[in-house]
Structure formats: C-alpha cells, structure tokens
CSV table of C-alpha atoms in Angstrom, one decimal:
chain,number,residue,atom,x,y,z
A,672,UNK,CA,-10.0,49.5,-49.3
A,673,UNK,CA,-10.9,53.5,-50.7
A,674,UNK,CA,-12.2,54.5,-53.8
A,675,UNK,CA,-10.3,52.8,-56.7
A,676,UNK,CA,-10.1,54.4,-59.7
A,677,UNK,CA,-11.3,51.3,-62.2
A,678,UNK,CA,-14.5,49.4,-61.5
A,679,UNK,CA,-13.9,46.1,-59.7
A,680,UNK,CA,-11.8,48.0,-56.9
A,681,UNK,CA,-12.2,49.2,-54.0
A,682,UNK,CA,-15.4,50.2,-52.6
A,683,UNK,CA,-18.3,50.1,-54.9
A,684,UNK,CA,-20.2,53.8,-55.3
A,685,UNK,CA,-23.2,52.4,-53.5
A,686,UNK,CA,-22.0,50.8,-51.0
A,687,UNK,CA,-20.7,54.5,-50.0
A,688,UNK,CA,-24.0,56.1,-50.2
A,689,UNK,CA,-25.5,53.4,-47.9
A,690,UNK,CA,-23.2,53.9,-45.5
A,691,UNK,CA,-23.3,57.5,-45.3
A,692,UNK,CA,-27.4,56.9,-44.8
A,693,UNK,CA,-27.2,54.1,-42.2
A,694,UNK,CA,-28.3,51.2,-43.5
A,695,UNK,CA,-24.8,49.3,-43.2
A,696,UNK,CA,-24.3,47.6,-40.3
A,697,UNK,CA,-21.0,46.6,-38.2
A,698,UNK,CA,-19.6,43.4,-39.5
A,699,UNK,CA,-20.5,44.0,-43.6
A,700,UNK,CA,-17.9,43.0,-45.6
A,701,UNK,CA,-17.5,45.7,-48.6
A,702,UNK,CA,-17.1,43.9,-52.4
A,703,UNK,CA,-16.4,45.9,-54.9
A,704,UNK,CA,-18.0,43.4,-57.8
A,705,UNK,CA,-21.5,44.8,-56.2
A,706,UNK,CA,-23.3,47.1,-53.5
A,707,UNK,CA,-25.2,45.9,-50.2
A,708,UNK,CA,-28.4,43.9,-50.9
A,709,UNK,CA,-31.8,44.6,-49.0
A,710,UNK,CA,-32.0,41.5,-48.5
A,711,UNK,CA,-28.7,41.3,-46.6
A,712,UNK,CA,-28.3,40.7,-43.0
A,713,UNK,CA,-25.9,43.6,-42.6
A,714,UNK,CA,-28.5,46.1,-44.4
A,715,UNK,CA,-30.9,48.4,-41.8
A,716,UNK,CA,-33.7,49.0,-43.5
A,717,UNK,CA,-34.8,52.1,-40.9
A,718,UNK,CA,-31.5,53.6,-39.8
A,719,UNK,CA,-31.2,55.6,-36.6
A,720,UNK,CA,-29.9,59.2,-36.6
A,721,UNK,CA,-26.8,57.7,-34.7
A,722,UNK,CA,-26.1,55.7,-37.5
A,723,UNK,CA,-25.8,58.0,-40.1
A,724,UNK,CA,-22.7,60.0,-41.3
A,725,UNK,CA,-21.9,63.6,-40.1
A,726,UNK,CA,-19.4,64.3,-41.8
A,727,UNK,CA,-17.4,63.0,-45.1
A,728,UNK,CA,-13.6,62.8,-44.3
A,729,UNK,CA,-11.7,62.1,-47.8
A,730,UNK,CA,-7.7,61.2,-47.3
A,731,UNK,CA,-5.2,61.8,-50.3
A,732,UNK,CA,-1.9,61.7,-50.9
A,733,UNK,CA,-1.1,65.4,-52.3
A,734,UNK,CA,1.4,64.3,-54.4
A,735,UNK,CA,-1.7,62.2,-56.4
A,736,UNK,CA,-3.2,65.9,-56.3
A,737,UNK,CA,-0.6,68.0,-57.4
A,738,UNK,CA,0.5,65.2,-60.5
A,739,UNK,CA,-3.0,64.4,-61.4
A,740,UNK,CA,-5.6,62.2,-60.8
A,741,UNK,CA,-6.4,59.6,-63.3
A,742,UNK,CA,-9.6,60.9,-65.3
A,743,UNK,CA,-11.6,57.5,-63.8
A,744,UNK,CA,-10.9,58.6,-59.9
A,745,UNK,CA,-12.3,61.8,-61.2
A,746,UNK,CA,-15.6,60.3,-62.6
A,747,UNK,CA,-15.7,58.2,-59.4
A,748,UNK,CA,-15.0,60.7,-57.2
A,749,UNK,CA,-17.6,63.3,-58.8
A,750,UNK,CA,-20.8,60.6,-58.4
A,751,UNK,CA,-20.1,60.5,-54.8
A,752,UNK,CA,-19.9,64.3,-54.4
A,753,UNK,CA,-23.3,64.6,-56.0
A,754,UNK,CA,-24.6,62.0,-53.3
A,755,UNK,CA,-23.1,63.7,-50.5
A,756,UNK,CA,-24.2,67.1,-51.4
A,757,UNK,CA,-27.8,65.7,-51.9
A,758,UNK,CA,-27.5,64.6,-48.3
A,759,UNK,CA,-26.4,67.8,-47.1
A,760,UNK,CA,-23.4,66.1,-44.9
A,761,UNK,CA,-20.3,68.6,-44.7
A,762,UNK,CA,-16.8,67.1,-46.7
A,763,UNK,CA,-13.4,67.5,-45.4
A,764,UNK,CA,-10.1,67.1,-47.8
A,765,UNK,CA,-7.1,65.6,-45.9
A,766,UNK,CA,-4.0,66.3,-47.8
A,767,UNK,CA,-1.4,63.9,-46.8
A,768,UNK,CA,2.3,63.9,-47.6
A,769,UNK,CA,1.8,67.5,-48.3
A,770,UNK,CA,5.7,68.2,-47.3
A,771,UNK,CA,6.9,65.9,-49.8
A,772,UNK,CA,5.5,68.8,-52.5
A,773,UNK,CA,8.4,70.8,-51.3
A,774,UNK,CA,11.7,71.1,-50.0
A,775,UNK,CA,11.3,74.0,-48.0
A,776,UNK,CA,8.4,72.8,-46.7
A,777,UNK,CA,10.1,69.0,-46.0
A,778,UNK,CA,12.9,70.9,-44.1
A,779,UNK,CA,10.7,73.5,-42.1
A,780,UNK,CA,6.9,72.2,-41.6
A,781,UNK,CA,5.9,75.6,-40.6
A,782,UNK,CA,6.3,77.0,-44.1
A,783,UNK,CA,3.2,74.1,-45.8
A,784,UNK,CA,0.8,77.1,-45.8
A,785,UNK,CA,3.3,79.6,-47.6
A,786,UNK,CA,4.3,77.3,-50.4
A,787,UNK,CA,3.4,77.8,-53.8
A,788,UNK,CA,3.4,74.1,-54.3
A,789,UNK,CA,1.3,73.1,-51.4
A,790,UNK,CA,-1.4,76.1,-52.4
A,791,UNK,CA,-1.2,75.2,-56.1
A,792,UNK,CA,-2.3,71.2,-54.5
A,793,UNK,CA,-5.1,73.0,-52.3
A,794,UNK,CA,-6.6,74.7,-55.3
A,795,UNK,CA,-6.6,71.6,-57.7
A,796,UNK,CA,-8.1,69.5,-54.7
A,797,UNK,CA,-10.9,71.9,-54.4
A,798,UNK,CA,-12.0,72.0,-58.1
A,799,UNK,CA,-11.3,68.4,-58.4
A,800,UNK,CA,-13.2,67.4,-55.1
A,801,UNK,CA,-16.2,70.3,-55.3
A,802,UNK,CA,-14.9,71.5,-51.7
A,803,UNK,CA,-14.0,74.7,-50.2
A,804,UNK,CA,-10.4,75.6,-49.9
A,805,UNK,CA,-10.9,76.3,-46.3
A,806,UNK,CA,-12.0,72.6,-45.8
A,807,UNK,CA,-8.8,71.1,-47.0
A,808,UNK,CA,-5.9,70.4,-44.9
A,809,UNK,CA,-2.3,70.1,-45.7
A,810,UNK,CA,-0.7,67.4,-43.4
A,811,UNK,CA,2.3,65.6,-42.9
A,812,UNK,CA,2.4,62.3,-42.3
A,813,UNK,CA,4.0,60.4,-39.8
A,814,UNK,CA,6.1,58.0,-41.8
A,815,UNK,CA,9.8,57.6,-40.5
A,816,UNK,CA,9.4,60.2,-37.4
A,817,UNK,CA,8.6,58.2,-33.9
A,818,UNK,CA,9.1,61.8,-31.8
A,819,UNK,CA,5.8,63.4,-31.4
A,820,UNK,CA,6.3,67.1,-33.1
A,821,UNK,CA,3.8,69.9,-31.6
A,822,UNK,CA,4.8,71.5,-35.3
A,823,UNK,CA,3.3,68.8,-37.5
A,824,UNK,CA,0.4,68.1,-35.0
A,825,UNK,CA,-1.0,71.8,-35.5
A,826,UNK,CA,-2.5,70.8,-39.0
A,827,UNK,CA,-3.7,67.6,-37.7
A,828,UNK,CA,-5.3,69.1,-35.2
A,829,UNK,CA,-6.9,71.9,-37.0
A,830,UNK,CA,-8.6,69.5,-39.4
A,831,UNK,CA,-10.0,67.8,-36.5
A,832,UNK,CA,-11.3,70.7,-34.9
A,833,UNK,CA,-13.2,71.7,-38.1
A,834,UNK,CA,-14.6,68.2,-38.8
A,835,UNK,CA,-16.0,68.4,-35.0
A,836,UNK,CA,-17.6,71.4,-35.9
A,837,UNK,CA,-18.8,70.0,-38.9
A,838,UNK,CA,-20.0,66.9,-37.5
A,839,UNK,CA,-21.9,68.9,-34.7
A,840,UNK,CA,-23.1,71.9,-36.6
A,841,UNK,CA,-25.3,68.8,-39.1
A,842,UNK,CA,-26.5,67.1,-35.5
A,843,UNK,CA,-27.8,70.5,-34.4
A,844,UNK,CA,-29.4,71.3,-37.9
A,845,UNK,CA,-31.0,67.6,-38.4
C-alpha cells in the first residue's frame, strides 16, 4: 500500500504523519477509509525517540514523473510535504525505472546522469515533491537482470549513503 492518488486508497494522510511521529506501533493494520484512533491498541500515546522517523524515503516510478502525475497524487503528495517539513525530518526521492526514460541510458547505465530525459524527470520530481535535486536519485531497477551489476548498484548505493547521512545528521540535531 503507498499513497494513492483518490481517497479511499492506499494509506490515509494521517496515518502517515503518525507514523513519522511514533505513535504507530508494529502490528497496525493501515485502512485507507480512516486514520489510527487514540484509542487504538496499536497507537503510543508518548513515543520514544527510537520510534520516530529520520528520514522520509519516497519511491517512484520516473516514467509516472516524466508523463505526469495525476493532479490528486499532487494534492496528496503536497499535504504530506507540509507535515514533514513541519517536522523537520530530511526527504529522499528514489527514481525507479529511470533507464526506461531512455534508450541510451537502457543500453549503457552509466550515461542516467547525462540524459536529457532522466534530468528533465529530476527537475519535475523536485518541483513536484518540494525536494532538492541533489536528494533525488535516478535508479534502475532490478526487474529481469538476476547478475548483480557494480554499474547499476552505484546509484543505489549513493542514495543510501545520503539517507544515512540524513538519518544521522537529524539524530545528532534532535
């Protein structure tokens, strides 16, 4: 379950925001017809540092990115930027599929950061999602490969590296 563009689906707005604070606990089972009660088993009423986000890790498809998002995803995805910048937890844009945007870039992985394509995505991503370009990463998936490529595994891992630092820059600040 993600964030669905029409109401009903996927996770409900709130729900998101009480997670990022803590107050879900392990076991919850998400409904999109309505938010965590406080009166729910699975709500912490006085969440621990350890159970609070460090870092916001949004996953989409770049194709959805460089066709366009539907105006709803948009509205969706806006409310929960405003939440997360209130909370002052760092956001991180992975860009999957990215080498589908391009043949060059299908053919020869090492090329995603010089396509116009794949740049053209980044940019729209960042206005759309309110986040830095530098916090978005282009990826391929792993779909139909089962060898381990170092080539497509240097994105991956660069994204990582930056949400650790992210993640560990907010624990030393909090």
């Amino acid at each position: 379950m993600g964030i669905e563009p029409t109401d009903g689906h996927g996770f409900h707005p709130e729900d998101i925001i009480f997670l990022l604070k803590g107050h879900v606990k392990k076991g919850y089972k998400f409904n999109p017809a309505g938010p965590i009660s406080e009166s729910s088993a699975h709500f912490r009423r006085n969440p621990e540092f350890e159970n609070q986000t460090h870092c916001v890790i949004f996953v989409m498809d770049a194709k959805t990115i460089y066709y366009g998002i539907p105006p709803a995803y948009v509205q969706k995805i806006s409310y929960l930027q405003d939440k997360i910048k209130r909370e002052h937890i760092p956001m991180v844009l992975i860009l999957t599929k990215a080498d589908q945007l391009c043949n060059e870039v299908e053919r020869d992985i090492t090329k995603m950061f010089w396509s116009g394509k794949v740049q053209e995505a980044v940019k729209t991503a960042s206005e759309v999602f309110s986040i830095d370009q530098e916090s978005i990463h282009p990826v391929k998936n792993y779909e139909v490969d089962f060898n381990i490529e170092t080539k497509t595994n240097i994105p991956l891992l660069i994204a990582l590296r930056q949400i650790m630092q992210y993640a560990a820059n907010r624990v030393e600040r909090v």
